[in-house]
Coordinates of N, CA and C and ligand atoms in Angstrom, one line a residue:
X1 N 11.4 -56.4 11.0 CA 12.8 -55.8 11.1 C 13.8 -57.0 11.1
X2 N 13.8 -57.8 10.0 CA 14.6 -59.0 9.9 C 16.1 -58.6 9.8
X3 N 16.4 -57.4 9.5 CA 17.9 -57.0 9.3 C 18.4 -56.0 10.3
X4 N 17.6 -55.9 11.4 CA 18.0 -55.0 12.5 C 19.4 -55.4 13.0
X5 N 20.3 -54.4 13.0 CA 21.7 -54.7 13.5 C 22.6 -55.3 12.4
X6 N 22.1 -55.5 11.2 CA 22.9 -56.2 10.2 C 23.4 -55.1 9.2
X7 N 24.5 -55.4 8.6 CA 25.2 -54.5 7.7 C 25.2 -55.1 6.3
X8 N 24.8 -54.4 5.3 CA 24.6 -54.9 3.9 C 25.3 -54.1 2.9
X9 N 25.8 -54.8 1.9 CA 26.4 -54.1 0.7 C 25.6 -54.5 -0.5
X10 N 25.1 -53.5 -1.3 CA 24.3 -53.8 -2.5 C 25.0 -53.2 -3.7
X11 N 25.3 -54.0 -4.7 CA 25.9 -53.4 -6.0 C 24.7 -53.2 -6.9
X12 N 25.0 -52.3 -7.9 CA 24.0 -51.9 -8.9 C 22.8 -51.2 -8.1
X13 N 23.2 -50.5 -7.1 CA 22.2 -49.9 -6.2 C 21.4 -48.8 -6.8
X14 N 21.9 -48.2 -7.9 CA 21.2 -47.1 -8.6 C 20.2 -47.7 -9.7
X15 N 20.2 -49.0 -9.9 CA 19.3 -49.6 -10.9 C 17.9 -49.9 -10.4
X16 N 17.2 -50.5 -11.3 CA 15.7 -50.8 -11.0 C 15.6 -51.7 -9.8
X17 N 16.2 -52.8 -9.8 CA 16.1 -53.8 -8.7 C 16.9 -53.2 -7.5
X18 N 18.1 -52.7 -7.8 CA 19.0 -52.2 -6.8 C 18.4 -51.2 -5.8
X19 N 17.7 -50.2 -6.4 CA 17.1 -49.2 -5.6 C 16.1 -49.7 -4.6
X20 N 15.3 -50.7 -5.1 CA 14.3 -51.3 -4.2 C 14.9 -52.2 -3.1
X21 N 16.0 -52.8 -3.5 CA 16.8 -53.6 -2.5 C 17.2 -52.7 -1.4
X22 N 17.8 -51.6 -1.7 CA 18.3 -50.7 -0.7 C 17.2 -50.2 0.2
X23 N 16.1 -49.8 -0.4 CA 15.0 -49.2 0.3 C 14.4 -50.3 1.3
X24 N 14.2 -51.5 0.8 CA 13.6 -52.5 1.6 C 14.6 -53.0 2.7
X25 N 15.9 -53.1 2.4 CA 16.8 -53.6 3.4 C 16.8 -52.5 4.6
X26 N 16.9 -51.2 4.2 CA 16.9 -50.2 5.2 C 15.6 -50.2 6.0
X27 N 14.5 -50.4 5.3 CA 13.2 -50.4 6.0 C 13.1 -51.5 7.0
X28 N 13.8 -52.6 6.7 CA 13.8 -53.7 7.7 C 15.0 -53.7 8.7
X29 N 15.6 -52.5 8.8 CA 16.6 -52.3 9.9 C 18.1 -52.4 9.5
X30 N 18.4 -52.7 8.3 CA 19.8 -52.9 7.9 C 20.5 -51.5 7.7
X31 N 21.8 -51.5 8.0 CA 22.6 -50.4 7.5 C 23.1 -50.8 6.2
X32 N 23.0 -49.9 5.2 CA 23.3 -50.4 3.8 C 24.4 -49.5 3.2
X33 N 25.4 -50.1 2.6 CA 26.4 -49.5 1.7 C 26.0 -49.7 0.3
X34 N 26.0 -48.6 -0.5 CA 25.5 -48.7 -1.9 C 26.7 -48.5 -2.8
X35 N 26.7 -49.4 -3.8 CA 27.8 -49.4 -4.8 C 27.1 -49.3 -6.2
X36 N 27.6 -48.4 -7.0 CA 27.2 -48.2 -8.4 C 28.2 -47.2 -9.0
X37 N 28.0 -47.0 -10.3 CA 28.9 -45.9 -10.9 C 28.6 -44.6 -10.3
X38 N 27.3 -44.3 -10.1 CA 26.9 -43.0 -9.6 C 25.9 -43.3 -8.5
X39 N 26.2 -43.0 -7.3 CA 25.3 -43.3 -6.1 C 24.8 -42.0 -5.5
X40 N 25.0 -40.9 -6.2 CA 24.5 -39.6 -5.7 C 23.0 -39.7 -5.6
X41 N 22.4 -39.2 -4.5 CA 20.9 -39.1 -4.4 C 20.3 -40.4 -3.8
X42 N 21.1 -41.4 -3.6 CA 20.6 -42.6 -3.0 C 20.7 -42.5 -1.5
X43 N 19.6 -42.7 -0.8 CA 19.6 -42.6 0.7 C 20.2 -43.9 1.2
X44 N 21.4 -43.8 1.9 CA 22.1 -45.0 2.4 C 23.0 -44.6 3.5
X45 N 23.6 -45.6 4.1 CA 24.5 -45.4 5.2 C 25.9 -45.3 4.8
X46 N 26.3 -45.7 3.6 CA 27.6 -45.5 3.1 C 27.5 -45.5 1.6
X47 N 28.3 -44.6 1.0 CA 28.3 -44.5 -0.5 C 29.6 -44.9 -1.1
X48 N 29.7 -45.9 -1.9 CA 30.9 -46.4 -2.4 C 30.9 -46.5 -3.9
X49 N 30.9 -45.3 -4.6 CA 30.8 -45.3 -6.1 C 32.1 -45.9 -6.8
X50 N 31.9 -46.4 -7.9 CA 33.0 -46.9 -8.7 C 32.6 -47.8 -9.8
X51 N 33.6 -48.2 -10.6 CA 33.3 -49.1 -11.8 C 33.7 -50.5 -11.5
X52 N 32.8 -51.4 -11.5 CA 33.1 -52.8 -11.2 C 34.0 -53.4 -12.2
X53 N 34.3 -52.8 -13.3 CA 35.2 -53.3 -14.3 C 36.7 -53.1 -13.8
X54 N 36.8 -52.2 -12.8 CA 38.1 -52.0 -12.2 C 38.4 -53.0 -11.1
X55 N 39.3 -53.9 -11.3 CA 39.5 -55.0 -10.4 C 39.8 -54.5 -8.9
X56 N 40.6 -53.4 -8.8 CA 41.0 -53.0 -7.5 C 39.7 -52.5 -6.8
X57 N 38.8 -51.8 -7.5 CA 37.6 -51.3 -6.9 C 36.7 -52.5 -6.4
X58 N 36.6 -53.5 -7.3 CA 35.7 -54.7 -7.0 C 36.4 -55.5 -5.8
X59 N 37.7 -55.6 -5.8 CA 38.4 -56.3 -4.7 C 38.2 -55.5 -3.4
X60 N 38.1 -54.2 -3.4 CA 38.1 -53.4 -2.2 C 36.7 -53.1 -1.7
X61 N 35.7 -53.4 -2.4 CA 34.3 -53.0 -2.0 C 33.9 -53.6 -0.7
X62 N 34.0 -54.9 -0.6 CA 33.6 -55.6 0.7 C 34.3 -55.1 1.9
X63 N 35.7 -55.0 1.9 CA 36.4 -54.4 3.0 C 36.0 -53.0 3.3
X64 N 35.7 -52.2 2.2 CA 35.3 -50.8 2.4 C 34.0 -50.7 3.0
X65 N 33.1 -51.6 2.6 CA 31.7 -51.6 3.2 C 31.8 -52.0 4.7
X66 N 32.6 -53.0 5.0 CA 32.8 -53.4 6.4 C 33.4 -52.2 7.3
X67 N 34.3 -51.6 6.7 CA 35.0 -50.4 7.4 C 34.0 -49.3 7.6
X68 N 33.2 -49.0 6.6 CA 32.2 -47.9 6.7 C 31.1 -48.2 7.6
X69 N 30.6 -49.4 7.6 CA 29.4 -49.8 8.3 C 29.7 -50.4 9.7
X70 N 31.0 -50.9 9.9 CA 31.3 -51.5 11.1 C 31.0 -53.0 11.1
X71 N 30.8 -53.6 9.9 CA 30.6 -55.0 9.8 C 30.0 -55.3 8.4
X72 N 30.0 -56.6 8.1 CA 29.4 -57.0 6.8 C 28.7 -58.3 7.0
X73 N 27.3 -58.3 6.9 CA 26.5 -59.5 7.1 C 25.8 -60.0 5.9
X74 N 25.6 -59.0 5.0 CA 24.8 -59.3 3.7 C 25.5 -58.7 2.5
X75 N 25.6 -59.5 1.5 CA 26.1 -58.9 0.2 C 25.1 -59.3 -0.9
X76 N 24.6 -58.3 -1.6 CA 23.8 -58.6 -2.8 C 24.5 -58.2 -4.1
X77 N 25.0 -59.2 -4.8 CA 25.6 -58.9 -6.1 C 24.6 -58.8 -7.2
X78 N 24.1 -57.5 -7.3 CA 22.9 -57.2 -8.2 C 23.3 -56.6 -9.5
X79 N 24.4 -55.8 -9.5 CA 24.8 -55.1 -10.7 C 24.9 -56.1 -11.9
X80 N 24.5 -55.6 -13.1 CA 24.5 -56.5 -14.2 C 24.4 -55.7 -15.5
X81 N 24.8 -56.3 -16.6 CA 24.7 -55.7 -17.9 C 24.1 -56.7 -18.9
X82 N 23.4 -56.3 -19.9 CA 22.9 -57.3 -20.9 C 23.5 -56.9 -22.3
X83 N 24.0 -57.9 -22.9 CA 24.4 -57.7 -24.3 C 23.6 -58.7 -25.1
X84 N 23.2 -58.2 -26.3 CA 22.3 -59.0 -27.1 C 23.0 -59.6 -28.3
X85 N 22.4 -60.6 -28.9 CA 22.9 -61.2 -30.1 C 23.6 -62.5 -30.0
X86 N 23.6 -63.3 -31.1 CA 24.3 -64.5 -31.1 C 25.8 -64.3 -31.2
X87 N 26.6 -65.4 -31.0 CA 28.0 -65.3 -30.9 C 28.7 -64.6 -32.0
X88 N 28.3 -64.9 -33.3 CA 29.1 -64.2 -34.4 C 28.9 -62.6 -34.4
X89 N 27.8 -62.2 -33.7 CA 27.6 -60.7 -33.6 C 28.2 -60.1 -32.4
X90 N 29.0 -60.9 -31.7 CA 29.5 -60.4 -30.3 C 30.9 -59.9 -30.5
X91 N 31.1 -58.7 -30.0 CA 32.4 -58.1 -30.1 C 33.3 -58.4 -28.9
X92 N 34.6 -58.1 -29.0 CA 35.5 -58.3 -27.8 C 35.0 -57.4 -26.7
X93 N 34.5 -56.2 -27.0 CA 34.1 -55.3 -26.0 C 32.8 -55.9 -25.2
X94 N 31.9 -56.5 -26.0 CA 30.8 -57.2 -25.4 C 31.2 -58.2 -24.4
X95 N 32.2 -59.0 -24.8 CA 32.7 -60.1 -24.0 C 33.3 -59.5 -22.7
X96 N 34.2 -58.5 -22.8 CA 34.8 -58.0 -21.6 C 33.8 -57.4 -20.7
X97 N 32.9 -56.7 -21.2 CA 31.8 -56.0 -20.4 C 31.0 -57.1 -19.7
X98 N 30.5 -58.0 -20.4 CA 29.6 -59.0 -19.8 C 30.3 -59.9 -18.8
X99 N 31.4 -60.4 -19.2 CA 32.2 -61.2 -18.2 C 32.6 -60.4 -17.0
X100 N 33.1 -59.2 -17.3 CA 33.6 -58.3 -16.3 C 32.6 -58.0 -15.2
X101 N 31.4 -57.5 -15.7 CA 30.4 -57.0 -14.7 C 29.6 -58.2 -14.1
X102 N 29.3 -59.2 -15.0 CA 28.3 -60.2 -14.5 C 29.0 -61.4 -13.8
X103 N 30.3 -61.6 -14.1 CA 31.0 -62.8 -13.5 C 32.2 -62.4 -12.6
X104 N 33.1 -61.6 -13.3 CA 34.4 -61.4 -12.6 C 34.1 -60.5 -11.3
X105 N 33.3 -59.5 -11.5 CA 33.1 -58.6 -10.3 C 32.4 -59.3 -9.1
X106 N 31.3 -60.1 -9.4 CA 30.8 -60.8 -8.2 C 31.7 -61.9 -7.7
X107 N 32.6 -62.5 -8.5 CA 33.6 -63.4 -8.0 C 34.5 -62.6 -7.1
X108 N 35.0 -61.5 -7.5 CA 35.9 -60.7 -6.7 C 35.2 -60.3 -5.4
X109 N 34.0 -59.9 -5.5 CA 33.3 -59.4 -4.2 C 33.1 -60.6 -3.3
X110 N 32.7 -61.8 -3.8 CA 32.5 -62.9 -3.0 C 33.8 -63.4 -2.3
X111 N 34.9 -63.4 -3.2 CA 36.2 -63.8 -2.7 C 36.6 -62.9 -1.5
X112 N 36.3 -61.7 -1.5 CA 36.7 -60.8 -0.4 C 35.7 -60.9 0.7
X113 N 34.4 -61.0 0.4 CA 33.4 -61.0 1.5 C 33.4 -62.2 2.3
X114 N 33.6 -63.4 1.7 CA 33.4 -64.6 2.5 C 34.3 -64.7 3.7
X115 N 35.6 -64.5 3.6 CA 36.4 -64.5 4.8 C 36.0 -63.5 5.9
X116 N 35.6 -62.3 5.4 CA 35.1 -61.3 6.3 C 33.9 -61.7 7.1
X117 N 32.9 -62.3 6.3 CA 31.7 -62.7 6.9 C 32.0 -63.9 7.9
X118 N 32.8 -64.8 7.5 CA 33.1 -66.0 8.3 C 33.8 -65.5 9.6
X119 N 34.7 -64.5 9.5 CA 35.3 -64.0 10.7 C 34.4 -63.3 11.6
X120 N 33.3 -62.7 11.0 CA 32.3 -62.0 11.8 C 31.2 -62.9 12.3
X121 N 31.3 -64.2 12.1 CA 30.3 -65.1 12.7 C 29.3 -65.6 11.6
X122 N 29.5 -65.2 10.4 CA 28.6 -65.7 9.3 C 28.0 -64.6 8.5
X123 N 27.3 -65.0 7.5 CA 26.6 -64.0 6.6 C 25.8 -64.6 5.5
X124 N 25.3 -63.8 4.7 CA 24.5 -64.3 3.5 C 24.8 -63.5 2.3
X125 N 25.0 -64.2 1.2 CA 25.3 -63.6 -0.1 C 24.1 -64.0 -1.0
X126 N 23.6 -63.0 -1.7 CA 22.6 -63.3 -2.7 C 23.1 -62.7 -4.1
X127 N 23.2 -63.6 -5.0 CA 23.6 -63.2 -6.4 C 22.4 -63.1 -7.3
X128 N 22.4 -62.1 -8.2 CA 21.3 -62.0 -9.1 C 21.7 -62.6 -10.4
X129 N 21.2 -63.8 -10.6 CA 21.4 -64.5 -11.9 C 20.2 -64.2 -12.8
X130 N 19.7 -65.2 -13.5 CA 18.5 -65.0 -14.4 C 17.9 -66.3 -14.6
X131 N 16.6 -66.4 -15.0 CA 16.1 -67.7 -15.4 C 16.8 -68.2 -16.6
X132 N 17.4 -67.3 -17.4 CA 18.2 -67.8 -18.5 C 19.6 -68.3 -18.1
X133 N 19.9 -68.2 -16.9 CA 21.2 -68.8 -16.4 C 21.0 -69.9 -15.4
X134 N 19.9 -69.8 -14.6 CA 19.7 -70.8 -13.6 C 19.2 -72.1 -14.2
X135 N 18.4 -72.0 -15.3 CA 17.8 -73.3 -15.8 C 18.1 -73.5 -17.2
X136 N 17.8 -72.6 -18.1 CA 18.0 -72.8 -19.5 C 18.2 -71.4 -20.2
X137 N 19.0 -71.4 -21.3 CA 19.2 -70.1 -21.9 C 18.1 -69.7 -22.8
X138 N 18.0 -68.4 -23.1 CA 17.0 -68.0 -24.1 C 17.8 -67.6 -25.4
X139 N 17.0 -67.3 -26.5 CA 17.6 -67.1 -27.8 C 18.3 -65.7 -27.9
X140 N 19.3 -65.6 -28.7 CA 19.9 -64.3 -29.1 C 20.5 -63.5 -28.0
X141 N 20.9 -64.1 -26.9 CA 21.6 -63.4 -25.8 C 22.7 -64.3 -25.3
X142 N 23.5 -64.8 -26.2 CA 24.4 -65.9 -25.9 C 25.3 -65.5 -24.7
X143 N 25.9 -64.3 -24.8 CA 26.9 -63.9 -23.7 C 26.2 -63.7 -22.4
X144 N 25.0 -63.0 -22.5 CA 24.3 -62.8 -21.2 C 23.9 -64.1 -20.5
X145 N 23.4 -65.0 -21.3 CA 23.0 -66.3 -20.7 C 24.2 -67.0 -20.2
X146 N 25.3 -67.0 -20.9 CA 26.5 -67.7 -20.4 C 27.0 -67.1 -19.1
X147 N 27.0 -65.7 -19.0 CA 27.5 -65.1 -17.7 C 26.5 -65.4 -16.6
X148 N 25.2 -65.5 -16.9 CA 24.2 -65.7 -15.8 C 24.3 -67.2 -15.4
X149 N 24.7 -68.1 -16.3 CA 24.9 -69.5 -16.0 C 26.1 -69.6 -15.1
X150 N 27.1 -68.8 -15.5 CA 28.4 -68.9 -14.7 C 28.2 -68.4 -13.2
X151 N 27.4 -67.4 -13.1 CA 27.2 -66.9 -11.7 C 26.3 -67.9 -10.9
X152 N 25.4 -68.5 -11.7 CA 24.5 -69.6 -11.0 C 25.4 -70.7 -10.6
X153 N 26.3 -71.2 -11.4 CA 27.2 -72.3 -11.0 C 28.1 -71.9 -9.9
X154 N 28.6 -70.7 -9.9 CA 29.5 -70.2 -8.8 C 28.7 -70.2 -7.5
X155 N 27.4 -69.8 -7.6 CA 26.5 -69.7 -6.4 C 26.4 -71.1 -5.8
X156 N 26.1 -72.1 -6.7 CA 25.9 -73.5 -6.2 C 27.2 -74.0 -5.5
X157 N 28.4 -73.7 -6.2 CA 29.6 -74.1 -5.6 C 29.9 -73.5 -4.3
X158 N 29.7 -72.1 -4.2 CA 30.0 -71.4 -3.0 C 29.0 -71.8 -1.9
X159 N 27.8 -72.1 -2.3 CA 26.8 -72.5 -1.4 C 27.2 -73.8 -0.6
X160 N 27.8 -74.7 -1.4 CA 28.4 -75.9 -0.7 C 29.6 -75.6 0.1
X161 N 30.5 -74.9 -0.5 CA 31.9 -74.7 0.1 C 31.9 -73.9 1.4
X162 N 30.9 -73.0 1.5 CA 31.1 -72.0 2.6 C 30.0 -72.2 3.7
X163 N 29.1 -73.2 3.5 CA 28.0 -73.3 4.5 C 28.6 -73.6 5.9
X164 N 29.7 -74.4 5.9 CA 30.3 -74.8 7.2 C 30.9 -73.6 7.9
X165 N 31.2 -72.5 7.1 CA 31.7 -71.2 7.8 C 30.6 -70.3 8.2
X166 N 29.3 -70.8 8.0 CA 28.2 -69.9 8.3 C 27.9 -68.9 7.3
X167 N 28.4 -69.1 6.1 CA 28.1 -68.1 5.0 C 27.2 -68.8 4.0
X168 N 26.0 -68.3 3.9 CA 25.1 -68.9 2.9 C 25.1 -68.2 1.6
X169 N 25.2 -68.9 0.5 CA 25.2 -68.2 -0.8 C 24.1 -68.8 -1.6
X170 N 23.3 -67.9 -2.1 CA 22.1 -68.3 -2.9 C 21.9 -67.3 -4.1
X171 N 21.1 -67.6 -5.0 CA 20.8 -66.7 -6.1 C 19.3 -66.6 -6.5
X172 N 18.9 -65.5 -6.9 CA 17.6 -65.3 -7.5 C 17.7 -65.4 -9.0
X173 N 16.7 -66.0 -9.7 CA 16.8 -66.1 -11.1 C 15.5 -65.6 -11.7
X174 N 15.4 -64.3 -11.9 CA 14.2 -63.7 -12.4 C 14.0 -63.9 -13.9
X175 N 12.7 -64.0 -14.3 CA 12.4 -63.8 -15.8 C 12.3 -62.3 -16.0
X176 N 11.5 -61.8 -16.9 CA 11.6 -60.4 -17.3 C 11.1 -59.5 -16.1
X177 N 11.9 -58.4 -15.8 CA 11.5 -57.5 -14.7 C 11.4 -56.1 -15.3
X178 N 10.4 -55.3 -14.9 CA 10.2 -54.0 -15.4 C 11.2 -53.0 -14.8
X179 N 12.4 -52.9 -15.4 CA 13.4 -52.0 -15.0 C 14.0 -51.3 -16.2
X180 N 14.9 -50.3 -15.9 CA 15.6 -49.7 -17.0 C 16.3 -50.6 -18.0
X181 N 16.9 -51.7 -17.4 CA 17.6 -52.7 -18.3 C 16.6 -53.2 -19.4
X182 N 15.4 -53.6 -19.0 CA 14.5 -54.2 -20.0 C 13.9 -53.0 -20.9
X183 N 13.5 -51.9 -20.2 CA 12.8 -50.9 -21.0 C 13.8 -50.2 -22.0
X184 N 15.0 -50.0 -21.6 CA 16.0 -49.3 -22.5 C 16.2 -50.3 -23.7
X185 N 16.2 -51.6 -23.5 CA 16.3 -52.5 -24.6 C 15.2 -52.4 -25.6
X186 N 14.0 -52.2 -25.1 CA 12.8 -52.0 -26.0 C 13.0 -50.7 -26.7
X187 N 13.4 -49.7 -26.0 CA 13.5 -48.3 -26.6 C 14.5 -48.4 -27.7
X188 N 15.7 -49.0 -27.5 CA 16.7 -49.1 -28.5 C 16.3 -49.8 -29.7
X189 N 15.4 -50.8 -29.6 CA 14.9 -51.5 -30.7 C 13.6 -50.9 -31.4
X190 N 13.3 -49.6 -30.9 CA 12.2 -48.9 -31.5 C 10.8 -49.1 -31.0
X191 N 10.7 -49.9 -29.9 CA 9.4 -50.2 -29.3 C 9.1 -49.2 -28.2
X192 N 7.8 -48.9 -28.0 CA 7.4 -48.1 -26.9 C 7.5 -49.0 -25.6
X193 N 8.3 -48.6 -24.6 CA 8.5 -49.5 -23.5 C 7.2 -49.9 -22.8
X194 N 6.3 -48.9 -22.6 CA 5.0 -49.3 -21.9 C 4.2 -50.3 -22.6
X195 N 4.1 -50.1 -23.9 CA 3.3 -51.1 -24.8 C 4.0 -52.4 -24.7
X196 N 5.3 -52.4 -24.9 CA 6.1 -53.7 -25.0 C 6.0 -54.4 -23.6
X197 N 6.1 -53.7 -22.5 CA 5.9 -54.3 -21.2 C 4.6 -55.0 -21.0
X198 N 3.5 -54.2 -21.5 CA 2.1 -54.7 -21.4 C 2.0 -56.0 -22.2
X199 N 2.5 -56.0 -23.4 CA 2.4 -57.1 -24.3 C 3.2 -58.3 -23.8
X200 N 4.3 -58.1 -23.2 CA 5.1 -59.1 -22.6 C 4.4 -59.7 -21.4
X201 N 3.7 -58.9 -20.7 CA 2.9 -59.3 -19.5 C 1.9 -60.4 -19.9
X202 N 1.3 -60.2 -21.1 CA 0.3 -61.2 -21.6 C 0.9 -62.6 -21.8
X203 N 2.2 -62.7 -21.9 CA 2.8 -64.0 -22.2 C 3.1 -64.7 -20.8
X204 N 2.8 -64.0 -19.7 CA 3.1 -64.6 -18.4 C 1.9 -65.1 -17.8
X205 N 1.9 -66.4 -17.3 CA 0.6 -66.9 -16.7 C 0.0 -66.0 -15.6
X206 N 0.9 -65.3 -14.8 CA 0.3 -64.4 -13.8 C -0.3 -63.1 -14.4
X207 N 0.0 -62.9 -15.6 CA -0.6 -61.8 -16.3 C 0.2 -60.5 -16.4
X208 N 1.4 -60.5 -15.8 CA 2.3 -59.3 -15.9 C 3.7 -59.8 -15.7
X209 N 4.6 -59.0 -16.2 CA 6.0 -59.3 -15.9 C 6.3 -58.8 -14.4
X210 N 7.5 -59.2 -13.9 CA 7.8 -58.9 -12.5 C 8.1 -57.4 -12.4
X211 N 7.7 -56.8 -11.2 CA 8.2 -55.5 -10.8 C 9.4 -55.8 -9.9
X212 N 10.3 -54.8 -9.7 CA 11.5 -55.0 -8.9 C 11.1 -55.6 -7.5
X213 N 10.1 -55.1 -6.9 CA 9.7 -55.6 -5.5 C 9.5 -57.1 -5.5
X214 N 9.0 -57.7 -6.6 CA 8.7 -59.1 -6.7 C 10.0 -59.9 -6.6
X215 N 11.1 -59.3 -7.1 CA 12.4 -60.0 -7.0 C 13.0 -59.7 -5.6
X216 N 12.9 -58.5 -5.2 CA 13.5 -58.1 -3.9 C 13.0 -58.9 -2.8
X217 N 11.7 -59.1 -2.7 CA 11.1 -59.9 -1.6 C 11.8 -61.3 -1.5
X218 N 12.0 -61.9 -2.6 CA 12.7 -63.2 -2.6 C 14.1 -63.1 -2.2
X219 N 14.8 -62.1 -2.8 CA 16.2 -61.9 -2.4 C 16.4 -61.6 -0.9
X220 N 15.5 -60.8 -0.3 CA 15.5 -60.5 1.1 C 15.2 -61.8 1.9
X221 N 14.3 -62.6 1.5 CA 14.1 -63.9 2.2 C 15.4 -64.7 2.2
X222 N 16.1 -64.8 1.1 CA 17.3 -65.6 1.0 C 18.4 -64.9 1.9
X223 N 18.4 -63.6 2.0 CA 19.4 -62.9 2.8 C 19.1 -63.0 4.3
X224 N 17.9 -63.3 4.6 CA 17.4 -63.3 6.0 C 17.6 -64.6 6.7
X225 N 17.4 -64.6 8.0 CA 17.4 -65.9 8.8 C 16.2 -66.8 8.5
X226 N 15.2 -66.2 7.8 CA 14.1 -67.1 7.4 C 14.6 -68.2 6.5
X227 N 15.7 -67.9 5.8 CA 16.3 -68.9 4.9 C 17.5 -69.5 5.5
X228 N 17.5 -69.7 6.8 CA 18.8 -70.1 7.5 C 19.3 -71.5 7.1
X229 N 18.4 -72.3 6.4 CA 18.8 -73.7 6.0 C 19.0 -73.8 4.5
X230 N 19.0 -72.6 3.8 CA 19.0 -72.6 2.3 C 20.4 -72.2 1.9
X231 N 21.1 -73.1 1.2 CA 22.4 -72.8 0.7 C 22.6 -73.3 -0.7
X232 N 23.1 -72.4 -1.6 CA 23.4 -72.9 -3.0 C 22.1 -73.0 -3.8
X233 N 21.0 -72.4 -3.4 CA 19.8 -72.5 -4.1 C 19.7 -71.4 -5.3
X234 N 19.1 -71.8 -6.4 CA 18.8 -70.9 -7.5 C 17.3 -70.8 -7.5
X235 N 16.8 -69.7 -7.1 CA 15.3 -69.5 -7.0 C 14.7 -68.8 -8.2
X236 N 13.9 -69.5 -8.9 CA 13.3 -68.9 -10.1 C 12.1 -68.0 -9.7
X237 N 12.0 -66.8 -10.3 CA 11.0 -65.9 -10.1 C 10.4 -65.6 -11.4
X238 N 9.3 -66.2 -11.8 CA 8.9 -66.2 -13.2 C 7.4 -66.0 -13.5
X239 N 6.6 -65.8 -12.4 CA 5.2 -65.6 -12.7 C 4.5 -66.8 -13.4
X240 N 5.2 -68.0 -13.3 CA 4.6 -69.2 -14.0 C 5.1 -69.3 -15.4
X241 N 5.9 -68.4 -15.9 CA 6.4 -68.5 -17.3 C 7.8 -69.2 -17.2
X242 N 7.7 -70.5 -17.4 CA 8.9 -71.3 -17.3 C 9.7 -71.1 -18.6
X243 N 11.0 -71.2 -18.4 CA 11.9 -71.2 -19.5 C 12.0 -72.6 -20.0
X244 N 11.9 -72.8 -21.3 CA 11.8 -74.1 -21.9 C 13.0 -75.0 -21.4
Ligands
NAD1 P1 19.4 -51.9 -14.3 O1 20.1 -51.6 -15.6 O2 18.3 -51.0 -13.9 O3 20.5 -51.9 -13.1 C1 21.8 -52.4 -13.2 C2 22.8 -51.6 -12.4 O4 24.1 -52.1 -12.5 C3 22.8 -50.1 -12.9 O5 22.5 -49.2 -11.9 C4 24.2 -50.0 -13.4 O6 24.8 -48.7 -13.3 C5 25.0 -51.0 -12.6 N1 26.2 -51.4 -13.3 C6 26.3 -51.9 -14.5 N2 27.6 -51.9 -14.9 C7 28.3 -51.5 -13.8 C8 29.7 -51.3 -13.6 N3 30.6 -51.5 -14.5 N4 30.1 -50.8 -12.4 C9 29.2 -50.5 -11.4 N5 27.9 -50.6 -11.6 C10 27.4 -51.1 -12.8 O7 19.0 -53.4 -14.4 P2 18.1 -54.3 -13.4 O8 17.1 -54.9 -14.2 O9 17.8 -53.6 -12.1 O10 19.2 -55.5 -13.1 C11 19.7 -55.9 -11.9 C12 20.1 -57.3 -12.0 O11 19.0 -58.1 -12.4 C13 21.1 -57.6 -13.1 O12 22.1 -58.5 -12.6 C14 20.3 -58.2 -14.2 O13 21.1 -59.0 -15.1 C15 19.3 -59.0 -13.4 N6 18.1 -59.4 -14.1 C16 17.3 -58.5 -14.7 C17 16.2 -58.9 -15.4 C18 15.3 -57.9 -16.1 O14 14.4 -58.3 -16.9 N7 15.4 -56.6 -15.8 C19 15.9 -60.2 -15.6 C20 16.7 -61.2 -15.0 C21 17.9 -60.8 -14.2

């Protein structure tokens, strides 16, 4: 029960990783506010639906979670979108979407949450970057890699800047995870998601791609007091499949 008495806000709570984050945080005693475009049907202690591309919604989420839960100790900036392709194939809409959801929204959430957490005696923020942002980019996903590198860099900066306020900021950097984000990409490109996931698993030294729980366990470690001396870390979760 590492999160007993703690209050947490999770974005992207309806997604593959988000749903498991919410489940595990609650199982370990946290009261959890869930944010996503549609949060109906998610078991949680507060429901804060909305579009992270709306600056007023993103700015207001952390205070709304604190209000609804009675405090804010943990924030997981998990929501994300992936756009594919090299720069010449990238539209203005791709740019606005990727930067808006993957960088601007977590920036807005952190900006609002850090003073609230500091005033409440401290807290922990976990950002969900990617191995393509934490260490090195992969091919044909220029915008996605750029946004994940941006949130990784912001994490390192905030990890330094806010440690003295008792606010620890860290990020997880997963390689491929078996979620709707990955599976819908396969389906869009005409592949059977189960077959593609199995084939991808054979390229991983551990023999499979990650399941959401593999990422969540590391994120919860970073959010918990077990990681009390960890600030600004980018933790790769890759099953041994290093990015070049
Ligand atoms: P997912 O698509 O299952 O979940 C993403 C969630 O974010 C969705 O529920 C979606 O509704 C929400 N979201 C997107 N845009 C939003 C908006 N404008 N407003 C509110 N909510 C919005 O994907 P996932 O794989 O669970 O991704 C979670 C995080 O993990 C993302 O940040 C992603 O980039 C990162 N990640 C995923 C993988 C992978 O292979 N799946 C690998 C590395 C990193």
